[in-house]
mmCIF file of C-alpha atoms in Angstrom:
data_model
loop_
_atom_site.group_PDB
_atom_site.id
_atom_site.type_symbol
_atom_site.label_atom_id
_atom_site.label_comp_id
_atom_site.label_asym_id
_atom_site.label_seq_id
_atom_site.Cartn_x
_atom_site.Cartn_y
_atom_site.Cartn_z
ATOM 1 C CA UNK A 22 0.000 0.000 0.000
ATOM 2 C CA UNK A 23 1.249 3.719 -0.638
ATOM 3 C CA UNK A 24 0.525 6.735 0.411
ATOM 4 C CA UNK A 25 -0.299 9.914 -0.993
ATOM 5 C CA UNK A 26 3.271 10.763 -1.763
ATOM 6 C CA UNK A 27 4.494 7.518 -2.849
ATOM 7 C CA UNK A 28 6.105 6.244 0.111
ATOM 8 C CA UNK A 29 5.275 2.772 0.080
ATOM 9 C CA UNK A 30 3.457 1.926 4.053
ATOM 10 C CA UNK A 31 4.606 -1.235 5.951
ATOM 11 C CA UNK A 32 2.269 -3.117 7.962
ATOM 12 C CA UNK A 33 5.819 -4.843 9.614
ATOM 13 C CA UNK A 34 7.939 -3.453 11.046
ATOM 14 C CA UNK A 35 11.821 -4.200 9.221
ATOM 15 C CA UNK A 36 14.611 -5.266 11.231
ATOM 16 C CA UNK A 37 17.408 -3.973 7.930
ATOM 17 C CA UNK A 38 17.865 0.075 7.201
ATOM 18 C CA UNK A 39 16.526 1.041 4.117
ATOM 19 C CA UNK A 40 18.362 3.033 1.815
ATOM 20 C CA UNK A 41 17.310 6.758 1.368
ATOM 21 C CA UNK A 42 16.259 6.440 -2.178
ATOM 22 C CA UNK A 43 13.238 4.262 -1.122
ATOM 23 C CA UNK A 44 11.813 6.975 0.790
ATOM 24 C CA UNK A 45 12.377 9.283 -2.304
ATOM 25 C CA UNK A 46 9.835 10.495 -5.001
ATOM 26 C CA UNK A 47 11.131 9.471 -8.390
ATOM 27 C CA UNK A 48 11.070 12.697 -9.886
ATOM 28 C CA UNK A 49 13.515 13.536 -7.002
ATOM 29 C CA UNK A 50 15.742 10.255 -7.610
ATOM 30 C CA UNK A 51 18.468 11.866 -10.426
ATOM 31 C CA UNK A 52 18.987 14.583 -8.170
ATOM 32 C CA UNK A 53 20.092 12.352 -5.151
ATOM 33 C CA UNK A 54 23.756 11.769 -6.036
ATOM 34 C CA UNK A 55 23.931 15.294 -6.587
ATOM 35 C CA UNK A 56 22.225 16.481 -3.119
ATOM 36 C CA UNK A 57 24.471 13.763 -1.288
ATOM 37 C CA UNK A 58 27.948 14.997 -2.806
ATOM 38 C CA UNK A 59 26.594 18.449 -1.730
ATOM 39 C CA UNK A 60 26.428 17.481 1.769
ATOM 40 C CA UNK A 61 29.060 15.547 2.266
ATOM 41 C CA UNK A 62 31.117 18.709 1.096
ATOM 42 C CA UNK A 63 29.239 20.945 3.571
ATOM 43 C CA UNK A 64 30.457 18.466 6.009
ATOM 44 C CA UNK A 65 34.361 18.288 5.295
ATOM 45 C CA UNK A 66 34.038 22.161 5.103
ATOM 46 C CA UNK A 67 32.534 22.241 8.504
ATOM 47 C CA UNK A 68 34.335 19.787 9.850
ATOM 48 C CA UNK A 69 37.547 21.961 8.403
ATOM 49 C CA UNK A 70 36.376 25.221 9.944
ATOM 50 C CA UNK A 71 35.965 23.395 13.716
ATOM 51 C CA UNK A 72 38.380 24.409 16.099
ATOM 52 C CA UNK A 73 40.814 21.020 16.474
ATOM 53 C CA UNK A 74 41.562 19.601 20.134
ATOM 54 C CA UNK A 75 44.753 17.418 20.883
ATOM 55 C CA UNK A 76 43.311 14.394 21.540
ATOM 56 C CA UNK A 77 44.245 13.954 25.248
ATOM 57 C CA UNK A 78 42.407 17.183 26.021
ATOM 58 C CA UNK A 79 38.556 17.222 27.158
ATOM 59 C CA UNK A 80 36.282 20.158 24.823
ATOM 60 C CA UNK A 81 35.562 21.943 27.993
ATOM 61 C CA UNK A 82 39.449 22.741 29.066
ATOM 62 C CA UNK A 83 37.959 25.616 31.473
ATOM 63 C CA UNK A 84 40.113 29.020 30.987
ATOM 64 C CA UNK A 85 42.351 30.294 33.701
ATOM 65 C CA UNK A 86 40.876 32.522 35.943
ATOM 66 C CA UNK A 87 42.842 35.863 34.820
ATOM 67 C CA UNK A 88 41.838 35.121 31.192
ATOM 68 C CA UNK A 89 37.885 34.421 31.993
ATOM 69 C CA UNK A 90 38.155 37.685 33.631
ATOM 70 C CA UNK A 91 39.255 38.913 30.613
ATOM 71 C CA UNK A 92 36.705 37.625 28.463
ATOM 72 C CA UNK A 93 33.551 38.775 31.072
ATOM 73 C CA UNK A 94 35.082 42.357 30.879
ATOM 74 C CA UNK A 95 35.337 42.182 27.319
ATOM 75 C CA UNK A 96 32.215 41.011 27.250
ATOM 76 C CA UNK A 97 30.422 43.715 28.996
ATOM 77 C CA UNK A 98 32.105 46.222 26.474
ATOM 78 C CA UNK A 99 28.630 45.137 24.773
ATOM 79 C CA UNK A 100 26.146 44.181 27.082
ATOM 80 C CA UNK A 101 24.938 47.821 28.053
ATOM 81 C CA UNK A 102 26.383 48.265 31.540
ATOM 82 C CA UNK A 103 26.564 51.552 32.430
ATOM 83 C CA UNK A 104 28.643 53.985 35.248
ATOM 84 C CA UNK A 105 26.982 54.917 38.411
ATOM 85 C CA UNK A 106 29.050 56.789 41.196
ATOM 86 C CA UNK A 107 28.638 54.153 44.204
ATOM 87 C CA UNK A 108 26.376 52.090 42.020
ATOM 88 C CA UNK A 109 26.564 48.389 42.925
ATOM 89 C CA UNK A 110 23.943 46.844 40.327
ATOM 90 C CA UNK A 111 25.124 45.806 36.633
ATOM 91 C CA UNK A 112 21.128 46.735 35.556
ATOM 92 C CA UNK A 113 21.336 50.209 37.350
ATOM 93 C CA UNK A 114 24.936 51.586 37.022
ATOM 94 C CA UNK A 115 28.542 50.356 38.330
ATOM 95 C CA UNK A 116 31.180 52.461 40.105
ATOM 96 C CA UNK A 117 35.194 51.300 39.328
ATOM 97 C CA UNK A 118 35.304 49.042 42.597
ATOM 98 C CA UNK A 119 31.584 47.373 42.047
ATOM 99 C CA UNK A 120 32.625 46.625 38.592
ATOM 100 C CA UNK A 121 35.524 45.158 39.005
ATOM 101 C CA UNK A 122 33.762 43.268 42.052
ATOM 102 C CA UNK A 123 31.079 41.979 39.286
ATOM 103 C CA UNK A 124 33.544 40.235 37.361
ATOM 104 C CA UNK A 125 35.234 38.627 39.987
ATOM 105 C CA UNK A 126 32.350 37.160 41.648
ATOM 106 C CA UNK A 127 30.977 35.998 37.920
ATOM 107 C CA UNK A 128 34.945 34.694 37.127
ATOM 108 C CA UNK A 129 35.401 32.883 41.001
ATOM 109 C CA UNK A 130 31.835 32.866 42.515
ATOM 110 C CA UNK A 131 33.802 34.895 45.620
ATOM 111 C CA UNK A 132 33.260 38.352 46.543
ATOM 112 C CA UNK A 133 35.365 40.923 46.990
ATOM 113 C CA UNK A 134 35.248 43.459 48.963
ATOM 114 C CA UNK A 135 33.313 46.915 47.319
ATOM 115 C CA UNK A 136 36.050 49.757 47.318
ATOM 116 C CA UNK A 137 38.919 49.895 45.276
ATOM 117 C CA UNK A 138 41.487 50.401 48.511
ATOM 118 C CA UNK A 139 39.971 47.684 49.906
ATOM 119 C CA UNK A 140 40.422 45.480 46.841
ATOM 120 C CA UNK A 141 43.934 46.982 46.663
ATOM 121 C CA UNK A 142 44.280 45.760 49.780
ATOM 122 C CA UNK A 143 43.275 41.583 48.973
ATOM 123 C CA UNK A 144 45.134 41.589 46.026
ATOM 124 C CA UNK A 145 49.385 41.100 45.251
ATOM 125 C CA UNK A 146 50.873 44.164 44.059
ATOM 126 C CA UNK A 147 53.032 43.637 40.904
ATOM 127 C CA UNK A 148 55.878 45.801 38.665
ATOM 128 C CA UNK A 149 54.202 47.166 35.732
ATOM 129 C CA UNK A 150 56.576 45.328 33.185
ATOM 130 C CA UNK A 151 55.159 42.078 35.037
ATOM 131 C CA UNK A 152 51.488 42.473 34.193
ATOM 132 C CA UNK A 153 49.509 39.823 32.720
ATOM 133 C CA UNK A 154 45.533 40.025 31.364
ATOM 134 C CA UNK A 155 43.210 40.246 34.219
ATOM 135 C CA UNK A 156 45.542 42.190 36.744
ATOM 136 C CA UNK A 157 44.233 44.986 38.164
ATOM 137 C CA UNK A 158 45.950 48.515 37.250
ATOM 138 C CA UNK A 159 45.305 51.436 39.495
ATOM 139 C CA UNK A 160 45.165 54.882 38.712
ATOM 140 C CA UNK A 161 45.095 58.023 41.231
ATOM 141 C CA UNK A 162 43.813 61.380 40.860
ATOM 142 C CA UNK A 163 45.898 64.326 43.189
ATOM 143 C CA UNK A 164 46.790 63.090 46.356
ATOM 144 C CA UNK A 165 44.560 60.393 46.772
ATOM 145 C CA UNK A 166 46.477 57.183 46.720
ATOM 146 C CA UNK A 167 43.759 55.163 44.181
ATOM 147 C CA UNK A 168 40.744 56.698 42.877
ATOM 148 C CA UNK A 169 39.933 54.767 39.795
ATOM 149 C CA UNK A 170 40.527 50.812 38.897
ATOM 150 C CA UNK A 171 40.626 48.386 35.418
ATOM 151 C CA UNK A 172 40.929 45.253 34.046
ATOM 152 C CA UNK A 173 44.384 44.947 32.415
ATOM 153 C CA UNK A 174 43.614 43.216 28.831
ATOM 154 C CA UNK A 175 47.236 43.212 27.762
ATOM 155 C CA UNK A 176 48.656 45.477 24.741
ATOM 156 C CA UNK A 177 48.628 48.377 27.085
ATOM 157 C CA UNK A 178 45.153 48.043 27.246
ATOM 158 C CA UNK A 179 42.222 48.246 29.852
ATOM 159 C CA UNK A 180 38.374 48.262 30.556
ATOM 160 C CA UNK A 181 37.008 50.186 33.131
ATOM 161 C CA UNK A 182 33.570 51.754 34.253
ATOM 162 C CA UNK A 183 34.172 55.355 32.641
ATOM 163 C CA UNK A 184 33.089 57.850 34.708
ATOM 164 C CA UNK A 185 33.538 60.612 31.596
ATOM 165 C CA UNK A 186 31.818 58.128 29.440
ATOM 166 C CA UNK A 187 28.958 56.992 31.313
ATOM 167 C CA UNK A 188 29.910 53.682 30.307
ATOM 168 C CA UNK A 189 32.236 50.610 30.425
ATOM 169 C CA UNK A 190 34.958 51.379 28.316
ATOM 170 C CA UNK A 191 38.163 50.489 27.150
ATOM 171 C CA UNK A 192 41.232 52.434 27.326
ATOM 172 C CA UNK A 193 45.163 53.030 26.712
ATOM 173 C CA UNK A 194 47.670 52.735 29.713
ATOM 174 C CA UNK A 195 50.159 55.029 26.975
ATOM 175 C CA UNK A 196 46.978 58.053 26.462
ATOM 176 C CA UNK A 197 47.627 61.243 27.383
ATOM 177 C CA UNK A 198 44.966 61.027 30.017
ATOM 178 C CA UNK A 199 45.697 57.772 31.841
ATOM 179 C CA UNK A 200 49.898 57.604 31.529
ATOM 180 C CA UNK A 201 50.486 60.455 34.428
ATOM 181 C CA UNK A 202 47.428 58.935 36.766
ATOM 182 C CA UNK A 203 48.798 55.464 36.546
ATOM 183 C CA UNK A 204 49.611 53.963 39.860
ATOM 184 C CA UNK A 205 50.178 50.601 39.588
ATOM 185 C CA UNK A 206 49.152 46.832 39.161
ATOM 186 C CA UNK A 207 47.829 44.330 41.363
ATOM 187 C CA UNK A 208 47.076 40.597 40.791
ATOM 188 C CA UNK A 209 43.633 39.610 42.294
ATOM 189 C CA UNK A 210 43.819 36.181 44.636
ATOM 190 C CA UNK A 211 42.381 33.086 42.563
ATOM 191 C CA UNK A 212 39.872 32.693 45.611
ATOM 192 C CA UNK A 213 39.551 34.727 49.041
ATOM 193 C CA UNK A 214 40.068 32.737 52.144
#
């Protein structure tokens, strides 16, 4: 018995595959070959394009720490955050300390604490030709020992919560603006005790 479009109905069940040009319409069947040689190229090309793993590696190799921090900050580049003097809420507004605070808790699941000093203060201090992506550099304004904080992103480069801006933006360590206010560098602990 067949149906309306030709596919021939079983009343058993069959233990053997069928090949696919049973199931096909035979105005259809001279374009098989040609449909199958199309996809089997989409498939080497895909399969090409795939990112390749050495085989004694799992696919979910979790990132280091300093480079997921990295890629969150990067990340909100895009996702609409915006500055807040002594805001604390990504939907609502971050200050320099919260924001930084934000990515550490979504990087480690810890908290740190909210002000910049007081991050300053949990974290390793490091030379400036020692910096690696997701260290911490520090900038002052006057005479107050830190007033502003970023994610270091490497290439002399940083993303902060812009105060100017309104904004998290990135920024140059070399500008004309942030080379005299630089401070320093700090490497944040991989977990708080």
């Amino acid at each position: 018995m067949r149906n309306c479009a030709g596919v021939l109905l079983l009343s058993q069940p069959i233990d053997m595959p069928l090949p696919l040009c049973f199931f096909v319409n035979s105005a259809v069947k001279p374009l098989l070959p040609l449909v199958l040689i199309a996809l089997s190229a989409c498939a080497v090309a895909s399969e090409q394009n795939r990112p390749h793993f050495p085989a004694s590696l799992p696919h979910y190799m979790p990132l280091p720490a300093n480079l997921l921090l990295v890629a969150h900050a990067q990340e909100s580049l895009s996702n609409g955050i915006n500055y807040r003097y002594g805001g604390t809420d990504p939907y609502t507004g971050l200050d320099g300390g919260a924001f930084i605070g934000y990515l550490y808790q979504r990087t480690t699941g810890d908290q740190l604490p909210r002000t910049v000093t007081d991050i300053q203060a949990v974290s390793e201090a490091i030379p400036r030709n020692q910096m690696m992506p997701g260290d911490l550099v520090l900038f002052r304004e006057g005479r107050r020992k830190v007033s502003h904080v970023g994610i270091y992103i490497g290439n002399q480069q940083f993303i902060h919560a812009s105060h100017k801006y309104g904004v998290i933006k990135q920024a140059s360590l070399t500008s004309s603006y942030w080379q005299p206010r630089f401070y320093g560098a700090c490497r944040l602990p991989q977990h708080l005790q």
